[in-house]
Amino acid sequence: MRLVDTHCHLNFGDAFPDVSLTLDRARANGVDRVIVIGCDTETSKIAVELSKEFDGVYAVVGWHPNYAANYSRSELGLIEAMLSHKKVVGIGEIGLDYHWDYATIEQQRACTSDHLQLAISAGVPVVFHCREAYSDLLDWIERLPIAPEKMVLHCFGGDAMHASRATELGIYFGVDGPVTYKKNDSLRLVLASVPSERLMLETDAPYLSPEPYRGKPNEPAMVSVINARLAEVLGISVSECAELTTSNAEQFFGV
Ligand code: NI
């Protein structure tokens, strides 16, 4: 069984003081590739460095909406320069977050808009972070004259209507720890209803540990737990679910 963690933050050094050990535990659980996602220039730079240092590690670079108050256009050139590394496989995480107010909506939009233009002109996949803002983000994408060819809603948590609008736009869905939470029957129903060739596994480590590990730090090895739960949701075997989601991730990110 081979699994891919398509979204984690091994670039958060405090949470992952020994990346080599973390990757050993991931491989022991079948996770042979991980994609490390940037949140600003510094964490993007670390993601690129990790991708150069370790086999099976790839990077996505860009500014998270919660960091957008510190973003200025001069940062975009630094992000663009990182795209020349061959293990940088996308722009992200970018988007809208109405849950927290670390940055104003205007700041989030300006930051995300710059990154979107970069992703479109460079022809690379986009990883979206969206929290309590699905309608606005989907409206935005629907109105783009040209949308990025590949987009994923990381840690998808929208409702059936959001899922169907996203499906229409060709967007992929990131599945994380919340699919294992007892109260999340509605999320499981939605995930079972979207095209299975659009599902990808991710941990968002160190956040969002799956059941029964909630409250403990998350890590890429936990993708195996999420895969097992998603397999039940889809009514397929654990190995079929691994094959499906890994092939989706390979096609999406080219890893
Ligand atoms: Ni994230």
PDB file of C-alpha atoms and ligand atoms in Angstrom:
ATOM      1  CA  MET A   1       0.000   0.000   0.000  1.00  0.00           C
ATOM      2  CA  ARG A   2       1.336   3.423  -0.957  1.00  0.00           C
ATOM      3  CA  LEU A   3      -0.189   6.620   0.406  1.00  0.00           C
ATOM      4  CA  VAL A   4       0.448  10.326  -0.143  1.00  0.00           C
ATOM      5  CA  ASP A   5      -0.026  13.045   2.475  1.00  0.00           C
ATOM      6  CA  THR A   6      -0.946  15.918   0.150  1.00  0.00           C
ATOM      7  CA  HIS A   7      -1.016  18.607   2.858  1.00  0.00           C
ATOM      8  CA  CYS A   8       1.154  18.869   5.948  1.00  0.00           C
ATOM      9  CA  HIS A   9       3.350  21.404   7.694  1.00  0.00           C
ATOM     10  CA  LEU A  10       6.648  19.670   8.384  1.00  0.00           C
ATOM     11  CA  ASN A  11       8.002  23.204   7.837  1.00  0.00           C
ATOM     12  CA  PHE A  12       6.725  24.152  11.328  1.00  0.00           C
ATOM     13  CA  GLY A  13       9.989  23.378  13.069  1.00  0.00           C
ATOM     14  CA  ASP A  14       8.604  23.513  16.630  1.00  0.00           C
ATOM     15  CA  ALA A  15       6.137  20.744  15.817  1.00  0.00           C
ATOM     16  CA  PHE A  16       8.615  18.634  13.831  1.00  0.00           C
ATOM     17  CA  PRO A  17      12.081  18.925  15.381  1.00  0.00           C
ATOM     18  CA  ASP A  18      13.224  15.705  13.657  1.00  0.00           C
ATOM     19  CA  VAL A  19      11.726  15.481  10.173  1.00  0.00           C
ATOM     20  CA  SER A  20      13.793  12.405   9.340  1.00  0.00           C
ATOM     21  CA  LEU A  21      12.145  10.426  12.173  1.00  0.00           C
ATOM     22  CA  THR A  22       8.700  11.713  11.222  1.00  0.00           C
ATOM     23  CA  LEU A  23       9.263  10.529   7.647  1.00  0.00           C
ATOM     24  CA  ASP A  24      10.469   7.118   8.879  1.00  0.00           C
ATOM     25  CA  ARG A  25       7.199   6.663  10.788  1.00  0.00           C
ATOM     26  CA  ALA A  26       5.252   7.801   7.732  1.00  0.00           C
ATOM     27  CA  ARG A  27       6.994   5.241   5.494  1.00  0.00           C
ATOM     28  CA  ALA A  28       6.381   2.521   8.073  1.00  0.00           C
ATOM     29  CA  ASN A  29       2.679   3.296   7.594  1.00  0.00           C
ATOM     30  CA  GLY A  30       2.832   3.246   3.795  1.00  0.00           C
ATOM     31  CA  VAL A  31       3.111   7.011   3.344  1.00  0.00           C
ATOM     32  CA  ASP A  32       6.005   7.358   0.903  1.00  0.00           C
ATOM     33  CA  ARG A  33       5.325  10.894  -0.340  1.00  0.00           C
ATOM     34  CA  VAL A  34       4.387  14.062   1.529  1.00  0.00           C
ATOM     35  CA  ILE A  35       3.639  17.540   0.301  1.00  0.00           C
ATOM     36  CA  VAL A  36       4.716  20.353   2.630  1.00  0.00           C
ATOM     37  CA  ILE A  37       2.624  23.501   2.351  1.00  0.00           C
ATOM     38  CA  GLY A  38       3.866  27.049   2.884  1.00  0.00           C
ATOM     39  CA  CYS A  39       1.987  29.784   4.772  1.00  0.00           C
ATOM     40  CA  ASP A  40       4.326  32.714   4.058  1.00  0.00           C
ATOM     41  CA  THR A  41       7.738  33.299   2.465  1.00  0.00           C
ATOM     42  CA  GLU A  42       9.696  31.853   5.393  1.00  0.00           C
ATOM     43  CA  THR A  43       7.680  28.636   5.763  1.00  0.00           C
ATOM     44  CA  SER A  44       7.612  28.242   1.975  1.00  0.00           C
ATOM     45  CA  LYS A  45      11.403  28.517   1.900  1.00  0.00           C
ATOM     46  CA  ILE A  46      11.661  25.807   4.568  1.00  0.00           C
ATOM     47  CA  ALA A  47       9.253  23.607   2.569  1.00  0.00           C
ATOM     48  CA  VAL A  48      11.549  23.948  -0.468  1.00  0.00           C
ATOM     49  CA  GLU A  49      14.614  23.120   1.645  1.00  0.00           C
ATOM     50  CA  LEU A  50      12.922  20.002   3.042  1.00  0.00           C
ATOM     51  CA  SER A  51      12.004  18.906  -0.491  1.00  0.00           C
ATOM     52  CA  LYS A  52      15.659  19.207  -1.504  1.00  0.00           C
ATOM     53  CA  GLU A  53      16.874  17.332   1.551  1.00  0.00           C
ATOM     54  CA  PHE A  54      14.479  14.372   1.636  1.00  0.00           C
ATOM     55  CA  ASP A  55      13.274  11.839  -0.918  1.00  0.00           C
ATOM     56  CA  GLY A  56       9.531  11.791  -1.347  1.00  0.00           C
ATOM     57  CA  VAL A  57       9.082  15.332   0.004  1.00  0.00           C
ATOM     58  CA  TYR A  58       7.560  18.003  -2.231  1.00  0.00           C
ATOM     59  CA  ALA A  59       6.672  21.647  -1.595  1.00  0.00           C
ATOM     60  CA  VAL A  60       3.766  23.991  -2.265  1.00  0.00           C
ATOM     61  CA  VAL A  61       4.577  27.681  -1.790  1.00  0.00           C
ATOM     62  CA  GLY A  62       2.555  30.780  -1.013  1.00  0.00           C
ATOM     63  CA  TRP A  63       0.780  32.899   1.594  1.00  0.00           C
ATOM     64  CA  HIS A  64      -2.043  31.627   3.809  1.00  0.00           C
ATOM     65  CA  PRO A  65      -4.969  34.096   4.179  1.00  0.00           C
ATOM     66  CA  ASN A  66      -4.401  34.283   7.953  1.00  0.00           C
ATOM     67  CA  TYR A  67      -0.893  35.660   7.242  1.00  0.00           C
ATOM     68  CA  ALA A  68      -2.097  38.157   4.623  1.00  0.00           C
ATOM     69  CA  ALA A  69      -1.720  41.199   6.915  1.00  0.00           C
ATOM     70  CA  ASN A  70       2.053  40.798   6.541  1.00  0.00           C
ATOM     71  CA  TYR A  71       1.931  40.172   2.801  1.00  0.00           C
ATOM     72  CA  SER A  72       3.073  42.741   0.277  1.00  0.00           C
ATOM     73  CA  ARG A  73       3.486  42.385  -3.448  1.00  0.00           C
ATOM     74  CA  SER A  74       7.284  42.280  -3.126  1.00  0.00           C
ATOM     75  CA  GLU A  75       6.875  38.834  -1.525  1.00  0.00           C
ATOM     76  CA  LEU A  76       5.325  37.450  -4.686  1.00  0.00           C
ATOM     77  CA  GLY A  77       8.620  37.593  -6.596  1.00  0.00           C
ATOM     78  CA  LEU A  78      10.223  35.470  -3.878  1.00  0.00           C
ATOM     79  CA  ILE A  79       7.401  32.922  -4.152  1.00  0.00           C
ATOM     80  CA  GLU A  80       7.649  32.958  -7.951  1.00  0.00           C
ATOM     81  CA  ALA A  81      11.397  32.275  -7.807  1.00  0.00           C
ATOM     82  CA  MET A  82      10.718  29.135  -5.744  1.00  0.00           C
ATOM     83  CA  LEU A  83       8.623  27.691  -8.577  1.00  0.00           C
ATOM     84  CA  SER A  84      11.832  26.992 -10.502  1.00  0.00           C
ATOM     85  CA  HIS A  85      12.719  24.155  -8.097  1.00  0.00           C
ATOM     86  CA  LYS A  86      11.507  20.945  -9.633  1.00  0.00           C
ATOM     87  CA  LYS A  87      10.031  19.586  -6.391  1.00  0.00           C
ATOM     88  CA  VAL A  88       7.802  22.642  -5.963  1.00  0.00           C
ATOM     89  CA  VAL A  89       4.458  21.353  -7.205  1.00  0.00           C
ATOM     90  CA  GLY A  90       1.967  24.144  -6.604  1.00  0.00           C
ATOM     91  CA  ILE A  91       0.874  27.464  -5.109  1.00  0.00           C
ATOM     92  CA  GLY A  92      -0.757  27.528  -1.677  1.00  0.00           C
ATOM     93  CA  GLU A  93      -2.172  27.572   0.694  1.00  0.00           C
ATOM     94  CA  ILE A  94      -4.166  30.583  -0.429  1.00  0.00           C
ATOM     95  CA  GLY A  95      -7.820  31.497  -0.010  1.00  0.00           C
ATOM     96  CA  LEU A  96     -10.287  33.045   2.404  1.00  0.00           C
ATOM     97  CA  ASP A  97     -10.744  32.531   6.133  1.00  0.00           C
ATOM     98  CA  TYR A  98     -13.724  34.237   7.790  1.00  0.00           C
ATOM     99  CA  HIS A  99     -13.319  32.305  11.044  1.00  0.00           C
ATOM    100  CA  TRP A 100     -10.211  34.163  12.226  1.00  0.00           C
ATOM    101  CA  ASP A 101      -9.528  37.874  11.839  1.00  0.00           C
ATOM    102  CA  TYR A 102      -5.724  37.910  11.646  1.00  0.00           C
ATOM    103  CA  ALA A 103      -6.113  39.677   8.295  1.00  0.00           C
ATOM    104  CA  THR A 104      -8.973  41.732   6.860  1.00  0.00           C
ATOM    105  CA  ILE A 105     -11.015  40.313   4.013  1.00  0.00           C
ATOM    106  CA  GLU A 106      -9.464  42.943   1.716  1.00  0.00           C
ATOM    107  CA  GLN A 107      -5.949  41.848   2.703  1.00  0.00           C
ATOM    108  CA  GLN A 108      -6.864  38.180   2.165  1.00  0.00           C
ATOM    109  CA  ARG A 109      -8.346  38.938  -1.251  1.00  0.00           C
ATOM    110  CA  ALA A 110      -5.348  40.985  -2.403  1.00  0.00           C
ATOM    111  CA  CYS A 111      -2.908  38.285  -1.318  1.00  0.00           C
ATOM    112  CA  THR A 112      -4.924  35.439  -2.831  1.00  0.00           C
ATOM    113  CA  SER A 113      -5.562  37.336  -6.055  1.00  0.00           C
ATOM    114  CA  ASP A 114      -1.826  37.892  -6.644  1.00  0.00           C
ATOM    115  CA  HIS A 115      -1.101  34.208  -6.035  1.00  0.00           C
ATOM    116  CA  LEU A 116      -3.957  33.109  -8.297  1.00  0.00           C
ATOM    117  CA  GLN A 117      -2.584  35.171 -11.180  1.00  0.00           C
ATOM    118  CA  LEU A 118       0.853  33.679 -10.592  1.00  0.00           C
ATOM    119  CA  ALA A 119      -0.527  30.129 -10.529  1.00  0.00           C
ATOM    120  CA  ILE A 120      -2.503  30.718 -13.721  1.00  0.00           C
ATOM    121  CA  SER A 121       0.440  32.201 -15.607  1.00  0.00           C
ATOM    122  CA  ALA A 122       2.840  29.515 -14.344  1.00  0.00           C
ATOM    123  CA  GLY A 123       0.313  26.743 -15.000  1.00  0.00           C
ATOM    124  CA  VAL A 124       0.692  25.114 -11.577  1.00  0.00           C
ATOM    125  CA  PRO A 125      -1.916  23.578  -9.221  1.00  0.00           C
ATOM    126  CA  VAL A 126      -3.532  25.665  -6.479  1.00  0.00           C
ATOM    127  CA  VAL A 127      -4.167  24.547  -2.898  1.00  0.00           C
ATOM    128  CA  PHE A 128      -7.020  26.530  -1.358  1.00  0.00           C
ATOM    129  CA  HIS A 129      -7.602  27.119   2.330  1.00  0.00           C
ATOM    130  CA  CYS A 130     -11.251  28.013   2.903  1.00  0.00           C
ATOM    131  CA  ARG A 131     -12.951  28.455   6.245  1.00  0.00           C
ATOM    132  CA  GLU A 132     -16.531  29.710   6.587  1.00  0.00           C
ATOM    133  CA  ALA A 133     -16.118  31.371   3.184  1.00  0.00           C
ATOM    134  CA  TYR A 134     -17.132  28.724   0.642  1.00  0.00           C
ATOM    135  CA  SER A 135     -19.820  30.774  -1.107  1.00  0.00           C
ATOM    136  CA  ASP A 136     -17.540  33.765  -1.607  1.00  0.00           C
ATOM    137  CA  LEU A 137     -14.562  31.689  -2.733  1.00  0.00           C
ATOM    138  CA  LEU A 138     -16.653  29.651  -5.187  1.00  0.00           C
ATOM    139  CA  ASP A 139     -18.290  32.849  -6.528  1.00  0.00           C
ATOM    140  CA  TRP A 140     -14.822  34.242  -7.072  1.00  0.00           C
ATOM    141  CA  ILE A 141     -13.533  31.163  -8.914  1.00  0.00           C
ATOM    142  CA  GLU A 142     -16.690  30.981 -11.045  1.00  0.00           C
ATOM    143  CA  ARG A 143     -16.130  34.575 -12.187  1.00  0.00           C
ATOM    144  CA  LEU A 144     -12.454  34.189 -13.092  1.00  0.00           C
ATOM    145  CA  PRO A 145     -11.955  34.681 -16.837  1.00  0.00           C
ATOM    146  CA  ILE A 146      -9.402  31.859 -16.695  1.00  0.00           C
ATOM    147  CA  ALA A 147      -9.281  29.528 -13.712  1.00  0.00           C
ATOM    148  CA  PRO A 148      -6.230  27.490 -12.722  1.00  0.00           C
ATOM    149  CA  GLU A 149      -6.341  24.095 -14.386  1.00  0.00           C
ATOM    150  CA  LYS A 150      -5.968  22.220 -11.093  1.00  0.00           C
ATOM    151  CA  MET A 151      -7.475  23.333  -7.786  1.00  0.00           C
ATOM    152  CA  VAL A 152      -8.063  21.568  -4.469  1.00  0.00           C
ATOM    153  CA  LEU A 153     -10.140  22.700  -1.512  1.00  0.00           C
ATOM    154  CA  HIS A 154      -7.855  21.547   1.266  1.00  0.00           C
ATOM    155  CA  CYS A 155      -9.653  19.992   4.268  1.00  0.00           C
ATOM    156  CA  PHE A 156     -13.006  20.329   2.549  1.00  0.00           C
ATOM    157  CA  GLY A 157     -15.708  21.196   5.066  1.00  0.00           C
ATOM    158  CA  GLY A 158     -18.462  22.666   2.930  1.00  0.00           C
ATOM    159  CA  ASP A 159     -22.012  21.417   2.491  1.00  0.00           C
ATOM    160  CA  ALA A 160     -23.598  19.482  -0.393  1.00  0.00           C
ATOM    161  CA  MET A 161     -24.277  22.650  -2.398  1.00  0.00           C
ATOM    162  CA  HIS A 162     -20.650  23.819  -2.082  1.00  0.00           C
ATOM    163  CA  ALA A 163     -19.496  20.342  -3.069  1.00  0.00           C
ATOM    164  CA  SER A 164     -21.639  20.318  -6.162  1.00  0.00           C
ATOM    165  CA  ARG A 165     -20.499  23.801  -7.228  1.00  0.00           C
ATOM    166  CA  ALA A 166     -16.874  22.766  -6.663  1.00  0.00           C
ATOM    167  CA  THR A 167     -17.397  19.554  -8.623  1.00  0.00           C
ATOM    168  CA  GLU A 168     -18.779  21.581 -11.505  1.00  0.00           C
ATOM    169  CA  LEU A 169     -15.589  23.688 -11.452  1.00  0.00           C
ATOM    170  CA  GLY A 170     -13.376  20.586 -11.613  1.00  0.00           C
ATOM    171  CA  ILE A 171     -12.082  21.163  -8.089  1.00  0.00           C
ATOM    172  CA  TYR A 172     -10.558  18.363  -5.982  1.00  0.00           C
ATOM    173  CA  PHE A 173     -11.404  17.684  -2.323  1.00  0.00           C
ATOM    174  CA  GLY A 174      -8.867  17.248   0.482  1.00  0.00           C
ATOM    175  CA  VAL A 175      -9.935  14.687   3.106  1.00  0.00           C
ATOM    176  CA  ASP A 176      -8.447  14.971   6.603  1.00  0.00           C
ATOM    177  CA  GLY A 177      -8.973  13.932  10.215  1.00  0.00           C
ATOM    178  CA  PRO A 178     -12.492  15.422  10.436  1.00  0.00           C
ATOM    179  CA  VAL A 179     -13.803  12.542   8.265  1.00  0.00           C
ATOM    180  CA  THR A 180     -13.135  10.328  11.313  1.00  0.00           C
ATOM    181  CA  TYR A 181     -14.974  12.505  13.867  1.00  0.00           C
ATOM    182  CA  LYS A 182     -18.125  10.892  15.265  1.00  0.00           C
ATOM    183  CA  LYS A 183     -20.381  13.896  14.718  1.00  0.00           C
ATOM    184  CA  ASN A 184     -19.402  14.359  11.068  1.00  0.00           C
ATOM    185  CA  ASP A 185     -22.015  12.200   9.322  1.00  0.00           C
ATOM    186  CA  SER A 186     -22.953  15.094   7.046  1.00  0.00           C
ATOM    187  CA  LEU A 187     -19.346  15.500   5.861  1.00  0.00           C
ATOM    188  CA  ARG A 188     -19.118  11.746   5.173  1.00  0.00           C
ATOM    189  CA  LEU A 189     -22.333  11.900   3.120  1.00  0.00           C
ATOM    190  CA  VAL A 190     -20.986  14.797   1.060  1.00  0.00           C
ATOM    191  CA  LEU A 191     -17.636  13.072   0.454  1.00  0.00           C
ATOM    192  CA  ALA A 192     -19.409   9.888  -0.645  1.00  0.00           C
ATOM    193  CA  SER A 193     -21.347  11.926  -3.208  1.00  0.00           C
ATOM    194  CA  VAL A 194     -18.469  13.707  -5.008  1.00  0.00           C
ATOM    195  CA  PRO A 195     -16.580  12.029  -7.875  1.00  0.00           C
ATOM    196  CA  SER A 196     -14.107   9.640  -6.253  1.00  0.00           C
ATOM    197  CA  GLU A 197     -11.404  10.588  -8.767  1.00  0.00           C
ATOM    198  CA  ARG A 198     -11.326  14.015  -7.073  1.00  0.00           C
ATOM    199  CA  LEU A 199     -10.532  12.825  -3.533  1.00  0.00           C
ATOM    200  CA  MET A 200      -7.082  13.235  -2.016  1.00  0.00           C
ATOM    201  CA  LEU A 201      -5.814  12.404   1.469  1.00  0.00           C
ATOM    202  CA  GLU A 202      -4.064  14.885   3.719  1.00  0.00           C
ATOM    203  CA  THR A 203      -3.301  15.333   7.413  1.00  0.00           C
ATOM    204  CA  ASP A 204      -2.786  19.102   7.824  1.00  0.00           C
ATOM    205  CA  ALA A 205      -0.286  17.951  10.458  1.00  0.00           C
ATOM    206  CA  PRO A 206       0.451  19.064  13.143  1.00  0.00           C
ATOM    207  CA  TYR A 207      -3.276  19.948  13.292  1.00  0.00           C
ATOM    208  CA  LEU A 208      -6.478  17.893  13.005  1.00  0.00           C
ATOM    209  CA  SER A 209      -5.449  14.484  14.341  1.00  0.00           C
ATOM    210  CA  PRO A 210      -7.937  11.766  13.420  1.00  0.00           C
ATOM    211  CA  GLU A 211      -9.898   9.675  15.923  1.00  0.00           C
ATOM    212  CA  PRO A 212      -8.772   8.118  18.247  1.00  0.00           C
ATOM    213  CA  TYR A 213      -5.743  10.426  18.396  1.00  0.00           C
ATOM    214  CA  ARG A 214      -7.573  13.743  18.791  1.00  0.00           C
ATOM    215  CA  GLY A 215      -5.822  16.202  21.061  1.00  0.00           C
ATOM    216  CA  LYS A 216      -2.411  14.757  20.187  1.00  0.00           C
ATOM    217  CA  PRO A 217      -0.083  16.234  17.553  1.00  0.00           C
ATOM    218  CA  ASN A 218      -0.811  14.947  14.064  1.00  0.00           C
ATOM    219  CA  GLU A 219       1.794  13.643  11.605  1.00  0.00           C
ATOM    220  CA  PRO A 220       1.883  12.221   8.060  1.00  0.00           C
ATOM    221  CA  ALA A 221       1.818   8.586   9.307  1.00  0.00           C
ATOM    222  CA  MET A 222      -1.817   9.257  10.282  1.00  0.00           C
ATOM    223  CA  VAL A 223      -2.851   9.336   6.623  1.00  0.00           C
ATOM    224  CA  SER A 224      -3.307   5.577   6.991  1.00  0.00           C
ATOM    225  CA  VAL A 225      -6.018   6.160   9.622  1.00  0.00           C
ATOM    226  CA  ILE A 226      -7.808   8.668   7.393  1.00  0.00           C
ATOM    227  CA  ASN A 227      -7.548   6.295   4.427  1.00  0.00           C
ATOM    228  CA  ALA A 228      -9.150   3.475   6.433  1.00  0.00           C
ATOM    229  CA  ARG A 229     -12.099   5.676   7.422  1.00  0.00           C
ATOM    230  CA  LEU A 230     -12.574   7.050   3.903  1.00  0.00           C
ATOM    231  CA  ALA A 231     -12.576   3.474   2.570  1.00  0.00           C
ATOM    232  CA  GLU A 232     -15.557   2.713   4.834  1.00  0.00           C
ATOM    233  CA  VAL A 233     -17.320   5.869   3.683  1.00  0.00           C
ATOM    234  CA  LEU A 234     -16.852   4.908   0.026  1.00  0.00           C
ATOM    235  CA  GLY A 235     -17.655   1.234   0.607  1.00  0.00           C
ATOM    236  CA  ILE A 236     -14.347   0.038  -0.852  1.00  0.00           C
ATOM    237  CA  SER A 237     -11.387  -1.822   0.626  1.00  0.00           C
ATOM    238  CA  VAL A 238      -8.528  -0.054   2.385  1.00  0.00           C
ATOM    239  CA  SER A 239      -6.134  -0.985  -0.423  1.00  0.00           C
ATOM    240  CA  GLU A 240      -8.552   0.176  -3.121  1.00  0.00           C
ATOM    241  CA  CYS A 241      -8.923   3.500  -1.319  1.00  0.00           C
ATOM    242  CA  ALA A 242      -5.128   3.853  -1.093  1.00  0.00           C
ATOM    243  CA  GLU A 243      -4.776   3.114  -4.788  1.00  0.00           C
ATOM    244  CA  LEU A 244      -7.551   5.565  -5.699  1.00  0.00           C
ATOM    245  CA  THR A 245      -6.351   8.500  -3.584  1.00  0.00           C
ATOM    246  CA  THR A 246      -2.671   7.957  -4.433  1.00  0.00           C
ATOM    247  CA  SER A 247      -3.403   7.902  -8.139  1.00  0.00           C
ATOM    248  CA  ASN A 248      -5.508  11.084  -7.740  1.00  0.00           C
ATOM    249  CA  ALA A 249      -2.615  12.804  -5.936  1.00  0.00           C
ATOM    250  CA  GLU A 250      -0.116  11.649  -8.567  1.00  0.00           C
ATOM    251  CA  GLN A 251      -2.248  13.075 -11.346  1.00  0.00           C
ATOM    252  CA  PHE A 252      -2.994  16.317  -9.516  1.00  0.00           C
ATOM    253  CA  PHE A 253       0.482  17.197  -8.279  1.00  0.00           C
ATOM    254  CA  GLY A 254       2.605  15.149 -10.662  1.00  0.00           C
ATOM    255  CA  VAL A 255       4.437  13.522  -7.741  1.00  0.00           C
TER     256      VAL A 255
HETATM  257 NI    NI B   1      -2.615  23.757   6.130  1.00  0.00          NI
END
